[in-house]
Amino acid sequence: SYEIDALRKRKGIVIDGCECPPPIGSFLEMKFPGCFLKALDSRSIIMPTAIQMQGIPVALSGRDMIGIASTGSGKTLAFALPMIMFSLEQETALPFKRGEGPYALCIVPSRELARQIEEVINYFSESAVKQGHPTIKTVLCIGGEPVGQQARAVQNGVHIVVATPGRLGDLLNKKIMNLELCRILVLDEADRMLDMGFEEELKNIFSFFKDQRQTLLYSATMPTKIQQFAKSALVRPIVVNVGRAGA
Ligand code: ADP
Ligand code: MG
């Protein structure tokens, strides 16, 4: 509609792909649990950024997505909030058993970035617990730390895993972790992961998925290399490109 196009234009959101859900104008428009709104507010996050306006409804719609937005544009929440919501829905419908999970997986190029994302996920899932929602367990699977503790945490049952490719590949190859119930895959800073030479490791990781998954690929740039990679990893993706105007 005219209004949807006008909002996208004002925010510098450019879409490619059919049947894209409309952007949200505010966090209140999402069927977020009330605790999320409180937690956003306590972090002084009032208005969604452009990538959040369009990225959150696409993520919640179940469609694959390529999100292109520069550093500092708020990509983390655009995928973290939908990952937590999906996990809360799964856990409410059928509480997991020991050894199950993850339901959602986020792969990033560096340990530091993995830690930052885990902190954001924990902050919002703890806010949900305070409002009586089930506990969402998140495990960091990164190199440079003993593997035993990570392995035990995963084997106790986990909703969300945030990982770097090397350690994740190890855990999967050794059958310490499986992705049989994993339905959401987030690739953050995908351009950096390919630049660092992780393409083969990522393809190995993809081979562990069973059934259908939703893939959200985030990148600051969209060189040919990423476009080709995305073709092999995503199905009928919606491309959301946020220019400087909306960042
Ligand atoms: P990116 O991954 O796109 O580089 P981040 O998700 O790390 O960006 O967010 C950058 C900073 O902006 C963080 O400090 C985050 O808390 C803040 N931020 C995210 N969303 C919003 C928002 N809607 N309003 C204000 N600040 C935000
Ligand atoms: Mg980021």
Short mmCIF file of C-alpha atoms and ligand atoms in Angstrom, two decimals:
data_model
loop_
_atom_site.label_atom_id
_atom_site.label_comp_id
_atom_site.label_asym_id
_atom_site.label_seq_id
_atom_site.Cartn_x
_atom_site.Cartn_y
_atom_site.Cartn_z
CA SER A 1 0.00 0.00 0.00
CA TYR A 2 0.94 3.65 -0.22
CA GLU A 3 1.54 3.91 3.54
CA ILE A 4 3.88 0.92 3.62
CA ASP A 5 5.87 2.23 0.67
CA ALA A 6 6.05 5.68 2.26
CA LEU A 7 7.38 4.29 5.55
CA ARG A 8 10.02 2.23 3.73
CA LYS A 9 11.04 5.19 1.64
CA ARG A 10 11.30 7.49 4.65
CA LYS A 11 13.50 4.96 6.45
CA GLY A 12 15.64 4.08 3.43
CA ILE A 13 14.43 0.46 3.40
CA VAL A 14 14.74 -1.22 -0.01
CA ILE A 15 13.10 -4.63 -0.51
CA ASP A 16 13.72 -7.34 -3.07
CA GLY A 17 11.61 -10.51 -3.15
CA CYS A 18 7.90 -11.23 -3.24
CA GLU A 19 5.29 -11.14 -0.49
CA CYS A 20 7.36 -9.24 2.04
CA PRO A 21 5.49 -8.57 5.29
CA PRO A 22 4.97 -4.87 6.09
CA PRO A 23 7.47 -3.04 8.31
CA ILE A 24 6.53 -2.10 11.86
CA GLY A 25 6.42 1.57 12.82
CA SER A 26 6.95 0.84 16.53
CA PHE A 27 7.77 -2.07 18.85
CA LEU A 28 4.18 -1.91 20.15
CA GLU A 29 2.93 -3.26 16.82
CA MET A 30 4.64 -6.60 17.41
CA LYS A 31 2.96 -9.25 19.50
CA PHE A 32 5.96 -9.03 21.82
CA PRO A 33 5.58 -10.15 25.40
CA GLY A 34 5.19 -7.08 27.63
CA CYS A 35 8.50 -7.85 29.32
CA PHE A 36 10.36 -7.18 26.04
CA LEU A 37 8.91 -3.69 25.85
CA LYS A 38 9.99 -3.01 29.44
CA ALA A 39 13.47 -4.39 28.79
CA LEU A 40 13.82 -2.31 25.62
CA ASP A 41 12.73 0.74 27.55
CA SER A 42 15.27 0.09 30.31
CA ARG A 43 17.98 0.09 27.63
CA SER A 44 16.62 3.39 26.32
CA ILE A 45 15.47 1.70 23.13
CA ILE A 46 12.26 3.43 22.17
CA MET A 47 11.93 3.38 18.38
CA PRO A 48 12.99 0.48 16.15
CA THR A 49 15.79 1.23 13.71
CA ALA A 50 15.14 0.70 9.99
CA ILE A 51 16.58 -2.82 9.93
CA GLN A 52 14.50 -3.71 13.01
CA MET A 53 11.33 -2.26 11.45
CA GLN A 54 11.60 -4.57 8.48
CA GLY A 55 13.80 -7.39 9.80
CA ILE A 56 11.66 -8.33 12.82
CA PRO A 57 8.40 -8.92 10.88
CA VAL A 58 10.26 -10.88 8.18
CA ALA A 59 11.95 -13.04 10.84
CA LEU A 60 8.64 -13.68 12.61
CA SER A 61 6.96 -14.56 9.29
CA GLY A 62 9.26 -17.55 8.89
CA ARG A 63 10.73 -16.39 5.57
CA ASP A 64 14.42 -16.54 4.75
CA MET A 65 16.06 -13.15 4.72
CA ILE A 66 19.21 -11.40 3.63
CA GLY A 67 19.65 -8.27 5.75
CA ILE A 68 22.13 -5.69 4.55
CA ALA A 69 22.77 -2.88 6.99
CA SER A 70 25.85 -1.05 8.19
CA THR A 71 27.55 -1.40 11.57
CA GLY A 72 25.64 0.13 14.46
CA SER A 73 22.25 -0.11 12.76
CA GLY A 74 20.78 -2.46 15.38
CA LYS A 75 20.99 -5.82 13.63
CA THR A 76 21.42 -7.82 16.85
CA LEU A 77 17.93 -7.13 18.17
CA ALA A 78 16.45 -7.66 14.71
CA PHE A 79 17.38 -11.35 14.97
CA ALA A 80 17.74 -11.87 18.75
CA LEU A 81 14.16 -10.95 19.70
CA PRO A 82 12.61 -13.32 17.11
CA MET A 83 15.00 -16.11 18.20
CA ILE A 84 13.87 -15.72 21.82
CA MET A 85 10.19 -15.55 20.83
CA PHE A 86 10.51 -18.72 18.79
CA SER A 87 12.22 -20.48 21.71
CA LEU A 88 9.53 -19.31 24.15
CA GLU A 89 6.83 -20.64 21.83
CA GLN A 90 8.57 -23.99 21.48
CA GLU A 91 9.19 -24.30 25.19
CA THR A 92 5.61 -23.37 26.07
CA ALA A 93 4.20 -25.87 23.57
CA LEU A 94 6.49 -28.75 24.54
CA PRO A 95 9.17 -28.34 27.23
CA PHE A 96 12.46 -29.79 26.07
CA LYS A 97 14.05 -32.89 27.41
CA ARG A 98 17.62 -33.36 28.51
CA GLY A 99 19.90 -33.51 25.52
CA GLU A 100 17.53 -31.71 23.17
CA GLY A 101 18.11 -28.55 21.25
CA PRO A 102 19.15 -26.10 20.11
CA TYR A 103 16.03 -24.74 18.43
CA ALA A 104 17.87 -21.69 17.16
CA LEU A 105 21.51 -21.20 16.19
CA CYS A 106 23.46 -18.02 15.60
CA ILE A 107 26.88 -18.26 13.92
CA VAL A 108 29.26 -15.31 14.05
CA PRO A 109 32.88 -14.71 13.00
CA SER A 110 34.42 -13.83 16.39
CA ARG A 111 34.33 -14.83 20.05
CA GLU A 112 33.86 -11.24 21.12
CA LEU A 113 30.80 -10.80 18.92
CA ALA A 114 29.40 -14.12 20.19
CA ARG A 115 29.73 -12.88 23.78
CA GLN A 116 27.97 -9.59 22.95
CA ILE A 117 25.07 -11.40 21.32
CA GLU A 118 24.77 -13.85 24.21
CA GLU A 119 24.59 -10.92 26.62
CA VAL A 120 21.71 -9.35 24.67
CA ILE A 121 19.83 -12.68 24.46
CA ASN A 122 20.29 -13.31 28.19
CA TYR A 123 19.11 -9.83 29.08
CA PHE A 124 15.85 -10.23 27.17
CA SER A 125 15.22 -13.85 28.16
CA GLU A 126 15.79 -13.01 31.83
CA SER A 127 13.25 -10.21 31.51
CA ALA A 128 10.80 -12.82 30.23
CA VAL A 129 11.43 -15.12 33.20
CA LYS A 130 10.55 -12.27 35.57
CA GLN A 131 7.14 -12.15 33.89
CA GLY A 132 6.54 -15.86 34.36
CA HIS A 133 7.74 -17.10 30.96
CA PRO A 134 9.85 -20.26 30.81
CA THR A 135 13.63 -20.02 31.13
CA ILE A 136 15.44 -19.91 27.80
CA LYS A 137 18.85 -21.51 27.96
CA THR A 138 21.57 -20.07 25.78
CA VAL A 139 25.00 -21.65 25.40
CA LEU A 140 28.10 -20.03 23.91
CA CYS A 141 30.16 -22.41 21.78
CA ILE A 142 33.36 -20.56 20.99
CA GLY A 143 37.00 -21.44 20.70
CA GLY A 144 39.65 -20.55 23.25
CA GLU A 145 37.64 -22.01 26.12
CA PRO A 146 37.52 -25.58 27.40
CA VAL A 147 35.17 -27.67 25.29
CA GLY A 148 33.98 -29.85 28.20
CA GLN A 149 31.83 -27.21 29.87
CA GLN A 150 30.20 -26.24 26.58
CA ALA A 151 29.56 -29.89 25.75
CA ARG A 152 27.90 -30.51 29.13
CA ALA A 153 25.74 -27.38 28.81
CA VAL A 154 24.55 -28.46 25.36
CA GLN A 155 23.86 -32.00 26.53
CA ASN A 156 21.73 -30.72 29.40
CA GLY A 157 19.37 -29.22 26.83
CA VAL A 158 19.59 -25.84 25.18
CA HIS A 159 17.27 -23.49 23.29
CA ILE A 160 19.73 -21.13 21.66
CA VAL A 161 23.38 -21.64 20.69
CA VAL A 162 25.63 -18.73 19.77
CA ALA A 163 28.78 -20.04 18.14
CA THR A 164 31.88 -19.43 16.09
CA PRO A 165 32.25 -21.81 13.10
CA GLY A 166 35.32 -23.76 14.25
CA ARG A 167 34.09 -24.82 17.68
CA LEU A 168 30.58 -25.44 16.40
CA GLY A 169 31.92 -27.70 13.64
CA ASP A 170 33.91 -29.67 16.26
CA LEU A 171 30.87 -30.20 18.49
CA LEU A 172 28.76 -31.36 15.53
CA ASN A 173 31.42 -33.62 14.01
CA LYS A 174 31.93 -35.29 17.40
CA LYS A 175 28.15 -35.71 17.76
CA ILE A 176 28.15 -33.77 21.02
CA MET A 177 25.56 -31.45 19.50
CA ASN A 178 22.90 -32.16 16.91
CA LEU A 179 20.71 -29.82 14.88
CA GLU A 180 17.74 -32.13 14.49
CA LEU A 181 15.34 -29.70 16.20
CA CYS A 182 17.05 -26.55 14.99
CA ARG A 183 14.64 -24.47 12.89
CA ILE A 184 16.27 -21.03 12.84
CA LEU A 185 19.76 -20.26 11.63
CA VAL A 186 21.23 -16.78 11.89
CA LEU A 187 24.48 -15.94 10.11
CA ASP A 188 25.70 -12.63 11.49
CA GLU A 189 28.48 -10.68 9.76
CA ALA A 190 28.37 -13.24 6.96
CA ASP A 191 30.71 -11.14 4.80
CA ARG A 192 33.38 -11.32 7.50
CA MET A 193 32.91 -15.07 7.92
CA LEU A 194 33.52 -15.64 4.22
CA ASP A 195 36.49 -13.25 4.23
CA MET A 196 37.97 -15.27 7.09
CA GLY A 197 37.69 -18.46 5.01
CA PHE A 198 34.85 -20.16 6.88
CA GLU A 199 32.81 -21.12 3.80
CA GLU A 200 33.66 -24.83 3.84
CA GLU A 201 33.12 -25.06 7.60
CA LEU A 202 29.72 -23.37 7.22
CA LYS A 203 28.70 -25.81 4.49
CA ASN A 204 29.70 -28.69 6.76
CA ILE A 205 27.56 -27.18 9.54
CA PHE A 206 24.55 -26.79 7.18
CA SER A 207 24.72 -30.51 6.41
CA PHE A 208 23.72 -31.26 10.03
CA PHE A 209 20.30 -29.62 9.68
CA LYS A 210 17.30 -31.91 9.35
CA ASP A 211 14.01 -30.86 7.78
CA GLN A 212 13.38 -27.29 6.86
CA ARG A 213 14.99 -24.34 8.55
CA GLN A 214 14.62 -20.59 8.37
CA THR A 215 17.85 -18.79 7.53
CA LEU A 216 18.54 -15.13 8.32
CA LEU A 217 21.77 -13.88 6.81
CA TYR A 218 23.10 -10.53 7.97
CA SER A 219 25.91 -8.68 6.30
CA ALA A 220 27.25 -5.15 6.07
CA THR A 221 28.12 -5.58 2.39
CA MET A 222 26.81 -7.70 -0.46
CA PRO A 223 29.70 -8.68 -2.75
CA THR A 224 29.19 -11.38 -5.43
CA LYS A 225 30.79 -13.93 -3.11
CA ILE A 226 28.03 -13.43 -0.51
CA GLN A 227 25.31 -13.44 -3.16
CA GLN A 228 26.48 -16.81 -4.45
CA PHE A 229 26.84 -18.20 -0.96
CA ALA A 230 23.32 -16.98 -0.08
CA LYS A 231 21.90 -18.78 -3.12
CA SER A 232 23.21 -22.08 -1.79
CA ALA A 233 22.10 -21.50 1.81
CA LEU A 234 18.74 -19.69 1.59
CA VAL A 235 15.36 -20.44 0.01
CA ARG A 236 13.37 -17.69 -1.73
CA PRO A 237 14.88 -15.02 0.53
CA ILE A 238 13.55 -11.53 1.03
CA VAL A 239 16.40 -9.07 0.66
CA VAL A 240 16.19 -6.12 3.04
CA ASN A 241 18.69 -3.40 2.23
CA VAL A 242 18.93 -0.46 4.56
CA GLY A 243 20.78 2.49 3.16
CA ARG A 244 22.49 5.22 5.09
CA ALA A 245 19.31 7.27 5.23
CA GLY A 246 17.58 4.80 7.49
CA ALA A 247 20.55 3.55 9.47
P1 ADP B 1 24.94 -3.78 14.45
O1 ADP B 1 24.96 -5.24 14.77
O2 ADP B 1 24.00 -3.47 13.33
O3 ADP B 1 26.32 -3.24 14.21
P2 ADP B 1 24.04 -3.52 17.17
O4 ADP B 1 22.88 -4.46 17.14
O5 ADP B 1 25.28 -4.03 17.80
O6 ADP B 1 24.37 -3.00 15.71
O7 ADP B 1 23.55 -2.19 17.88
C1 ADP B 1 24.40 -1.07 18.03
C2 ADP B 1 23.99 -0.28 19.27
O8 ADP B 1 22.71 0.33 19.06
C3 ADP B 1 23.86 -1.12 20.52
O9 ADP B 1 24.44 -0.43 21.59
C4 ADP B 1 22.36 -1.25 20.74
O10 ADP B 1 22.00 -1.38 22.09
C5 ADP B 1 21.84 0.06 20.16
N1 ADP B 1 20.49 -0.07 19.62
C6 ADP B 1 19.96 -1.12 18.96
N2 ADP B 1 18.70 -0.88 18.59
C7 ADP B 1 18.40 0.36 18.99
C8 ADP B 1 17.22 1.19 18.89
N3 ADP B 1 16.12 0.74 18.28
N4 ADP B 1 17.27 2.43 19.45
C9 ADP B 1 18.39 2.85 20.08
N5 ADP B 1 19.52 2.14 20.21
C10 ADP B 1 19.55 0.91 19.67
MG MG B 2 26.30 -6.70 14.74
#
